[in-house]
Tab-separated table of C-alpha atoms and ligand atoms in Angstrom:
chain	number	residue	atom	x	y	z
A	364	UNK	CA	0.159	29.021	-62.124
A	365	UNK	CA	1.838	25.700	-62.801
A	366	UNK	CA	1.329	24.040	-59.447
A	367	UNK	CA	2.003	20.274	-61.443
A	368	UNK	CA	5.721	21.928	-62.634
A	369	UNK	CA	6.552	23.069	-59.432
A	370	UNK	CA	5.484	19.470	-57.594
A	371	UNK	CA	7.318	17.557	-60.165
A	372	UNK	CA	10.539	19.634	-59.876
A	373	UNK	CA	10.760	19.613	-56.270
A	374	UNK	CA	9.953	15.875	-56.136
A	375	UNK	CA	12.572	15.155	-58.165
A	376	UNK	CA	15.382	17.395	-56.231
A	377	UNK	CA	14.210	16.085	-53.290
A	378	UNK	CA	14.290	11.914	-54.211
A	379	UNK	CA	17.934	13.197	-55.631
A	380	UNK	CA	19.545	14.421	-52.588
A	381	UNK	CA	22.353	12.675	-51.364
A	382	UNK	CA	23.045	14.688	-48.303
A	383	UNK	CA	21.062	16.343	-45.476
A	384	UNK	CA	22.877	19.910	-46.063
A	385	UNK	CA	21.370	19.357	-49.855
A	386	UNK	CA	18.131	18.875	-48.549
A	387	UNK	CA	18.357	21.838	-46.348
A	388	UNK	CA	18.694	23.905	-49.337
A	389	UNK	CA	15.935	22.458	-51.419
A	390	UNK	CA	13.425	22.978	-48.483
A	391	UNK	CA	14.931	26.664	-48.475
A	392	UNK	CA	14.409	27.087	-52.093
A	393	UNK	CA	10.611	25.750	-52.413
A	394	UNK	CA	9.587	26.506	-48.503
A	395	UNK	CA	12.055	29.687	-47.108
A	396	UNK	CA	10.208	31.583	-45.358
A	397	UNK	CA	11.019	34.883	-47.154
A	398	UNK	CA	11.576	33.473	-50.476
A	399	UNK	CA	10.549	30.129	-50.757
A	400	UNK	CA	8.947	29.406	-54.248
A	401	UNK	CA	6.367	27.851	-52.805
A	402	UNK	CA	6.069	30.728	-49.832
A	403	UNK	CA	5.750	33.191	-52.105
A	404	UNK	CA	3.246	31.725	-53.795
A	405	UNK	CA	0.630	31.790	-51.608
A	406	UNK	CA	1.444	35.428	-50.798
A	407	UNK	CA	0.572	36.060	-54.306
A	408	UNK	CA	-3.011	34.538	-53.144
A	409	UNK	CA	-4.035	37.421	-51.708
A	410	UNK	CA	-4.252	39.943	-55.023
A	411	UNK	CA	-6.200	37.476	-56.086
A	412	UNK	CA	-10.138	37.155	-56.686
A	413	UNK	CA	-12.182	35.229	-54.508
A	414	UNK	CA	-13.008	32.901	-57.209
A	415	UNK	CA	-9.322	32.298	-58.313
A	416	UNK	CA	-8.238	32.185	-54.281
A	417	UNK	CA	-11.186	29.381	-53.902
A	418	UNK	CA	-9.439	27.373	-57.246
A	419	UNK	CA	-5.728	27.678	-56.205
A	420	UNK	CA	-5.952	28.084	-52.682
A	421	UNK	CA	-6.502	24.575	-51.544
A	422	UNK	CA	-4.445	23.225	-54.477
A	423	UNK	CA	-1.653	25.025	-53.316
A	424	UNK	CA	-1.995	24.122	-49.742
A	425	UNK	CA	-2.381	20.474	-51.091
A	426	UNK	CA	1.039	20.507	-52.753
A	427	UNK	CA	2.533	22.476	-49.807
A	428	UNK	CA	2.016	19.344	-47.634
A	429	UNK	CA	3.067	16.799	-49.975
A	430	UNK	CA	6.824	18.698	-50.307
A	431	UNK	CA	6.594	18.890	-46.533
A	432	UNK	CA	5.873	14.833	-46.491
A	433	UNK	CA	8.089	14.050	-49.115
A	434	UNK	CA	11.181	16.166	-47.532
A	435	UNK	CA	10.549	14.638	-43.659
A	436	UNK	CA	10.729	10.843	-45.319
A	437	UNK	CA	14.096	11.844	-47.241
A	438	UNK	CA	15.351	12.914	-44.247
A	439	UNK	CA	14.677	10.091	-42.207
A	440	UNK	CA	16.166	8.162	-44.233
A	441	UNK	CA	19.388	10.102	-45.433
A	442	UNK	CA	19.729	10.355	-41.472
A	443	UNK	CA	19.995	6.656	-41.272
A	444	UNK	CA	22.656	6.378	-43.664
A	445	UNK	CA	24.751	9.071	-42.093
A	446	UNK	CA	24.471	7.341	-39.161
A	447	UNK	CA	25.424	4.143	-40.727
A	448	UNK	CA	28.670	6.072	-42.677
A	449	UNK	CA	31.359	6.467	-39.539
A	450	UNK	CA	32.090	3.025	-38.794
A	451	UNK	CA	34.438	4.282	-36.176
A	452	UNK	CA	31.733	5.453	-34.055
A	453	UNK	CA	31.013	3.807	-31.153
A	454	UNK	CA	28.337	1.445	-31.061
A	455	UNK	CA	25.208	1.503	-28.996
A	456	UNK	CA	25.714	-1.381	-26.669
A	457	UNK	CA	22.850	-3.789	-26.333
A	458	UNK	CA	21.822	-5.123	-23.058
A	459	UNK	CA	21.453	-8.463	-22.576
A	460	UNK	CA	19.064	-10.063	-19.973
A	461	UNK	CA	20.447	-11.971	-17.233
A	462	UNK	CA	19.169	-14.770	-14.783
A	463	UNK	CA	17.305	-13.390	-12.145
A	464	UNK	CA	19.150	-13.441	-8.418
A	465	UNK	CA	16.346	-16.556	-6.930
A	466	UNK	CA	18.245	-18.651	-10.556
A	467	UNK	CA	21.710	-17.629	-9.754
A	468	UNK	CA	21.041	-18.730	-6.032
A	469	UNK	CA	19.691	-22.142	-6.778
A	470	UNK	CA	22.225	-23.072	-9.048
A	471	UNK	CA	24.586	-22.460	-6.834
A	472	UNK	CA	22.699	-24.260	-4.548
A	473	UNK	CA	22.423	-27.157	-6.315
A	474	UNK	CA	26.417	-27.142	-7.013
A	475	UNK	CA	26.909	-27.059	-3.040
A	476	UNK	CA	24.603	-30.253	-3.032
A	477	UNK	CA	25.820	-31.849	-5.983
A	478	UNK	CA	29.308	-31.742	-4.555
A	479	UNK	CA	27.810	-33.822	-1.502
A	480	UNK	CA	26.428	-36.466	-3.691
A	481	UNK	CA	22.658	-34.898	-3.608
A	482	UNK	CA	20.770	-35.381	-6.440
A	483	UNK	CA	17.970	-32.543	-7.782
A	484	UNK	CA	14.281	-33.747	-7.958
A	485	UNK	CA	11.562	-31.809	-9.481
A	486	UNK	CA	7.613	-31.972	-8.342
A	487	UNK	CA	4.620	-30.763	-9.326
A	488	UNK	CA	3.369	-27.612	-8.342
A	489	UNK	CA	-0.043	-28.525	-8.537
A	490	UNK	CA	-0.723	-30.990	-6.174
A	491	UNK	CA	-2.999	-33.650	-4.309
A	492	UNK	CA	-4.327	-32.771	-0.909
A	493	UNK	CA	-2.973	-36.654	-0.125
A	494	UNK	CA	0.757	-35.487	-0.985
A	495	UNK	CA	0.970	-32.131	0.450
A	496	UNK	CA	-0.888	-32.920	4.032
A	497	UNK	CA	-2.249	-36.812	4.463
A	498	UNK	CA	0.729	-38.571	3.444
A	499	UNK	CA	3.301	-36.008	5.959
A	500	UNK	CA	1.037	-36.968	8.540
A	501	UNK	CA	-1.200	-34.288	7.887
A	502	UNK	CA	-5.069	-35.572	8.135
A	503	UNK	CA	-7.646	-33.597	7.131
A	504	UNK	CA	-8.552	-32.528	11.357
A	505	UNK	CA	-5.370	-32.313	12.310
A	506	UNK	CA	-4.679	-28.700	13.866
A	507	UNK	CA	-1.478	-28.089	11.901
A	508	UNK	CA	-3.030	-28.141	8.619
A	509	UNK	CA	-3.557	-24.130	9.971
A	510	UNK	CA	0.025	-23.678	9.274
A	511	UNK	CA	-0.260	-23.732	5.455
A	512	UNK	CA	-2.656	-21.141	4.222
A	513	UNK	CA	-3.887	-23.185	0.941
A	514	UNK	CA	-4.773	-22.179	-2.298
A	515	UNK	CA	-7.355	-24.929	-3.023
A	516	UNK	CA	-8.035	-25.612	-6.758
A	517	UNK	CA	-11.307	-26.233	-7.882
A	518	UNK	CA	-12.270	-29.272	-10.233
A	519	UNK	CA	-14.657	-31.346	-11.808
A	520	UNK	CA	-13.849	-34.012	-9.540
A	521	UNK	CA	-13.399	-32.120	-6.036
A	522	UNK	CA	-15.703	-33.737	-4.177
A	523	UNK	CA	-13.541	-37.164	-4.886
A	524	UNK	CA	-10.240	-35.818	-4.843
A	525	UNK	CA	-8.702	-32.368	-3.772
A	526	UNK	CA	-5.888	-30.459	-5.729
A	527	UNK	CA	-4.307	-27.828	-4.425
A	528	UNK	CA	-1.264	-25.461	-5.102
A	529	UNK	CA	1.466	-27.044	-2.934
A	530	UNK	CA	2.145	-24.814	0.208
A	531	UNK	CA	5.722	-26.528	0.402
A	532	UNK	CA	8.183	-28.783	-1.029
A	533	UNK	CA	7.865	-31.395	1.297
A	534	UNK	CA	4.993	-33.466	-1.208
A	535	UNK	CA	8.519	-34.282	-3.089
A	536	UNK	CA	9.836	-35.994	-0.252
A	537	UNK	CA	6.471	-38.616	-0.756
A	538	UNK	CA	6.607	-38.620	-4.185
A	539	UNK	CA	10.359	-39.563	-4.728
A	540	UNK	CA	9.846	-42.176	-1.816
A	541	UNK	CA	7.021	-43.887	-3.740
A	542	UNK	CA	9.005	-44.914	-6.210
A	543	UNK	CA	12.462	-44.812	-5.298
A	544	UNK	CA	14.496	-47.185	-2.991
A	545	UNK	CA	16.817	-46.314	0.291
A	546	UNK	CA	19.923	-45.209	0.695
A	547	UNK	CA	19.764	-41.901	-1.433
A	548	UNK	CA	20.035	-38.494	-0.593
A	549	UNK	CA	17.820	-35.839	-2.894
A	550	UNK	CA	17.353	-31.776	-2.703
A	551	UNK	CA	13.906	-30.395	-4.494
A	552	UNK	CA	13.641	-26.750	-5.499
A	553	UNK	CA	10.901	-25.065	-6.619
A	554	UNK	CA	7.592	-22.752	-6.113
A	555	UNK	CA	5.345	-22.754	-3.513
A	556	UNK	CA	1.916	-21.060	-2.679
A	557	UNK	CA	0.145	-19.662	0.310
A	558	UNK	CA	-3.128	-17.971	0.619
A	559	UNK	CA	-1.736	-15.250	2.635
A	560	UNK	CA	-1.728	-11.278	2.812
A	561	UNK	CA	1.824	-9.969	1.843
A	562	UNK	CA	4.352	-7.757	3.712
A	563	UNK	CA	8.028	-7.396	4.027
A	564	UNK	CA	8.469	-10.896	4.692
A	565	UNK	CA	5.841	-12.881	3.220
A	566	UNK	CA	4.490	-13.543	-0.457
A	567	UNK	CA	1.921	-15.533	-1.822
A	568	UNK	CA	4.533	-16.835	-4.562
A	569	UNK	CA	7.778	-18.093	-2.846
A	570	UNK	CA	10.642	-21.017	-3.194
A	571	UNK	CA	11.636	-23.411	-0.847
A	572	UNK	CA	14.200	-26.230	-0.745
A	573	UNK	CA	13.782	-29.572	0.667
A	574	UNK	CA	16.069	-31.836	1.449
A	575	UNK	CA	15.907	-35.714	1.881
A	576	UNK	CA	18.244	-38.392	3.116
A	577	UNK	CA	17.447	-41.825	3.718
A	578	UNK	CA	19.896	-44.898	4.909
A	579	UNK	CA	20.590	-46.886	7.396
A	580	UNK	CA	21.300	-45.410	10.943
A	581	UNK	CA	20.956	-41.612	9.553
A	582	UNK	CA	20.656	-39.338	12.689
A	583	UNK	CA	20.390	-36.063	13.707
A	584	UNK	CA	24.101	-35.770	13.681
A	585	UNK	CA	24.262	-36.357	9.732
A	586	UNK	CA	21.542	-33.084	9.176
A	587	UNK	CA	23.939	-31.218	11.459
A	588	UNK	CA	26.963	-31.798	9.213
A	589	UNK	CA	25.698	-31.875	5.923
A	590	UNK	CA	23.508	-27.981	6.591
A	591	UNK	CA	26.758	-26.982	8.492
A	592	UNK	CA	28.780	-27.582	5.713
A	593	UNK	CA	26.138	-26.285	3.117
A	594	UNK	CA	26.069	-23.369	4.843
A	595	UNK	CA	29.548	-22.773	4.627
A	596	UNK	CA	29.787	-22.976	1.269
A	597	UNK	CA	26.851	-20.947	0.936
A	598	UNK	CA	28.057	-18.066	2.437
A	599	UNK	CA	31.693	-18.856	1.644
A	600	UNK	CA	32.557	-18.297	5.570
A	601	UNK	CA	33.994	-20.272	7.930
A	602	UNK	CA	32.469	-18.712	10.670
A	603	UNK	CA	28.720	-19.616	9.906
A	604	UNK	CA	27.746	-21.423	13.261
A	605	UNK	CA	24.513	-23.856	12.633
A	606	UNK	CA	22.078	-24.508	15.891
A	607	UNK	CA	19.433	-26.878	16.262
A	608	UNK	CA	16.000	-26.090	18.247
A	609	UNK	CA	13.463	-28.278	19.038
A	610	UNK	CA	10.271	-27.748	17.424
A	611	UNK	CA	7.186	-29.414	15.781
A	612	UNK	CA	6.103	-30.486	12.130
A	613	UNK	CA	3.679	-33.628	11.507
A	614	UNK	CA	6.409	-34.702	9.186
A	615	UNK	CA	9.417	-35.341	11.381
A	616	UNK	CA	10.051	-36.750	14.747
A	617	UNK	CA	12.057	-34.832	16.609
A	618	UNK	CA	10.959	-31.776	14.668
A	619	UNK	CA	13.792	-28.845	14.493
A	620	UNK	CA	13.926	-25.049	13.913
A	621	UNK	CA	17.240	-24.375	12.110
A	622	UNK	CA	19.498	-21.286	13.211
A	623	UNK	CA	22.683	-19.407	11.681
A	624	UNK	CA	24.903	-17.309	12.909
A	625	UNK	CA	26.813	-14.779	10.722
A	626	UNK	CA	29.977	-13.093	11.997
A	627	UNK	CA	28.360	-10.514	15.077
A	628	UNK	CA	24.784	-10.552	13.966
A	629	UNK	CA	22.384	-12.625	15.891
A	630	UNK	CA	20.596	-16.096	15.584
A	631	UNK	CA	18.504	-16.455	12.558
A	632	UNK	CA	15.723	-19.134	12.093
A	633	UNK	CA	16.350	-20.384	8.084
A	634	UNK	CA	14.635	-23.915	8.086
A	635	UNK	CA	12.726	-26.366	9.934
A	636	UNK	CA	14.171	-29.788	9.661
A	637	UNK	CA	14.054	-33.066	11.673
A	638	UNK	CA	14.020	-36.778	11.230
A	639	UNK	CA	11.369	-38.228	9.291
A	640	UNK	CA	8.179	-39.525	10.840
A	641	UNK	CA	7.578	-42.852	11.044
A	642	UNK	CA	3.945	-42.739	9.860
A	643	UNK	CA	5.552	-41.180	6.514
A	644	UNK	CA	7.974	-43.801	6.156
A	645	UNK	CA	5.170	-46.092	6.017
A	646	UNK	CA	2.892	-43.743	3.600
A	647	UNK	CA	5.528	-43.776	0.877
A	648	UNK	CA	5.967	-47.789	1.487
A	649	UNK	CA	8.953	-48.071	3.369
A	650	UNK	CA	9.320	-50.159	6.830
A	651	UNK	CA	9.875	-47.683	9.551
A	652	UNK	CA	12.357	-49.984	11.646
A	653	UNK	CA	14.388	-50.445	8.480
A	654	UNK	CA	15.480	-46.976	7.314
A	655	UNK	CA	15.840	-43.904	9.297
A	656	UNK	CA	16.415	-40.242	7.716
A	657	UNK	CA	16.451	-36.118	7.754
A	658	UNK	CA	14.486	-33.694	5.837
A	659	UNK	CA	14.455	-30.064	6.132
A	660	UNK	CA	12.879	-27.409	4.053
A	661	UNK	CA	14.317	-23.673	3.511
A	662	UNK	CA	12.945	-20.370	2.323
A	663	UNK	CA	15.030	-19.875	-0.487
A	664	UNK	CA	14.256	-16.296	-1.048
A	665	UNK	CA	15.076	-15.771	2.937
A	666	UNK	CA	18.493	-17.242	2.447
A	667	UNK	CA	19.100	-15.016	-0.615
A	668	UNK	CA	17.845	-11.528	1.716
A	669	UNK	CA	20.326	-12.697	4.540
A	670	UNK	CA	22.805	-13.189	2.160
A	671	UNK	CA	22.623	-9.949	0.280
A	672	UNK	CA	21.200	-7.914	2.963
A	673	UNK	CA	17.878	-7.808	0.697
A	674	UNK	CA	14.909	-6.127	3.148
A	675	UNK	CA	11.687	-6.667	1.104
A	676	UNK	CA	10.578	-10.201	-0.114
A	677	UNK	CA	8.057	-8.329	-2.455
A	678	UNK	CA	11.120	-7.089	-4.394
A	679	UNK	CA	11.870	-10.181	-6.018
A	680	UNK	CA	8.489	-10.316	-7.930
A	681	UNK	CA	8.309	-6.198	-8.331
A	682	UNK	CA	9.747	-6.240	-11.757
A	683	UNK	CA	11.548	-3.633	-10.217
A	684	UNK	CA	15.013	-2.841	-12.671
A	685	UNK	CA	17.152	-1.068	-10.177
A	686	UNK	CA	16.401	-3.865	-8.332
A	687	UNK	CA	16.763	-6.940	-11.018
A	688	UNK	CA	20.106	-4.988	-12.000
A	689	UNK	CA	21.973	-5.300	-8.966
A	690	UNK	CA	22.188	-8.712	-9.034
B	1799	DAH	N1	7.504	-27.884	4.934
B	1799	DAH	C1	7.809	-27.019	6.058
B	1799	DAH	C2	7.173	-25.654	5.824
B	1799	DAH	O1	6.849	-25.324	4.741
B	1799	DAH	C3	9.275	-26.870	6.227
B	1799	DAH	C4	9.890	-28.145	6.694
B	1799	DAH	C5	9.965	-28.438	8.055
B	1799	DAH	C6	10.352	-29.076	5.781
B	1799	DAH	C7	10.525	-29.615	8.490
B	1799	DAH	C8	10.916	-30.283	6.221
B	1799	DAH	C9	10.989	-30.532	7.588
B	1799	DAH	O2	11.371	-31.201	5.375
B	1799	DAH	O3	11.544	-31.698	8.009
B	1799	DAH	O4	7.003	-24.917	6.741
């Protein structure tokens, strides 16, 4: 029994097929199951003695595996090439990624501002407890620090000074102040952070806008126009109507809640806004009496769900690819 021969022949068929119907026959010819060389073989096993079946029994099966082996990798790869020969087929299309729907929104947010002479500021988002609360008129006792949940950062030097994960954009508003000079007018996207559980409307991880203007006799009257027309343009509608309603932030003086109105659905609240405190005018440096302005601060993804009728905050974050391929 040469089992060596038999190896090297098949081997050699096998490396020399050039098509998958030609390997179809060798595997027929060595491993058919009614008269495969190989098949028949170890058939012939059993007239065997037990001595000889102990020899050429394992041998055998040895060999047996390594055709197997040998005929799976040709096919693989005579597969490939088939595959590769009809040009004309068509292909498999790749899919690209795309910008997530909270990218696409800002952008286009930041045209809308752009086109009303708004610059875009970036901040940290790892902050100072002085920028986020003390310099909006936030002190350490003050009762309204309860509105921000905080995620407070621990450091080497925390009993000096706290940092903190900013709980909203308005630390920008301080920082471009400091070392910047009236009249400008400046929008800030970016991340914020509250220690807070999560539901349909809330996450830990969120974006807000703020919004800055500073000049010389700035009123309430310029913050109606400029959100009224960014809202237009926002939700490409004439219709949008834009109410002011008093409320309170540290930060501003008169504080406002800002409210849209779509087409028949009813009065949303999108932003709190109002005109900037004196005592932060004169944090950042500047002389209250000189300069007046606005500020207001949106939840970005909020204006995205009212937008595109979007129900569940947590689905921007979910990873979710129905989801991330809608938009
Ligand atoms: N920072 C506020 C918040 O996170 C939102 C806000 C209110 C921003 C009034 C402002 C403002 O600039 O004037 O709830």
């Amino acid at each position: 029994m040469n089992i060596d021969d038999i190896r090297n022949r098949a081997t050699t068929e096998i490396n020399g097929a050039i098509s998958l119907d030609e390997l179809k026959e060798i595997r027929l010819k060595y491993l058919g199951r009614k008269k495969g060389e190989i098949t028949l073989l170890l058939k012939s096993l059993k007239a065997l003695s037990d001595e000889d079946k102990r020899k050429f029994g394992p041998q055998l099966q040895e060999m047996r595996e390594n055709i197997e082996q040998a005929l799976v990798f040709k096919k693989r790869e005579l597969s490939e090439e088939e595959d590769w020969a009809d040009v004309t087929l068509p292909g498999k299309r790749p899919e690209p990624g795309h910008l997530n729907l909270i990218t696409q929104t800002e952008t286009e947010i930041r045209r809308i501002f752009n086109s009303m002479n708004f610059s875009v500021i970036d901040g940290p988002e790892m902050e100072d407890e002085y920028h986020n609360f003390d310099a909006l008129n936030i002190p350490a006792w003050h009762p309204a620090r309860e509105m921000w949940d905080t995620f407070w950062i621990k450091t080497p030097d925390s009993a000096k000074k706290k940092y903190l994960l900013r709980t909203h954009t308005s630390p920008v508003q301080i920082r471009y102040m400091e070392t910047h000079k009236p009249p400008f007018q400046i929008i800030s996207p970016g991340k914020t952070f509250r220690y807070e559980a999560t539901d349909s409307t809330h996450e830990t991880n969120f974006y807000q806008l703020e919004g800055l203007m500073v000049g010389k006799d700035i009123s309430l009257a310029h913050l109606k126009f400029v959100i009224s027309e960014f809202f237009r343009q926002f939700f490409s509608n004439k219709n949008v109507k834009v109410r002011l309603r008093s409320s309170y932030f540290p930060f501003v003086e008169p504080g406002v809640e800002i409210d849209i109105k779509l087409d028949d659905s009813d009065w949303l609240e999108v932003a709190g806004a109002g005109m900037v405190h004196p005592k932060v005018f004169k944090y950042a440096g500047y002389n209250p009496k000189e300069w007046q302005g606005f500020a207001f601060g949106f939840g970005l993804e909020r204006l995205i769900m009212v937008k595109y009728g979007i129900s569940d905050i947590r689905l921007f974050n979910s990873g979710d690819l129905k989801f991330i391929k809608k938009f």
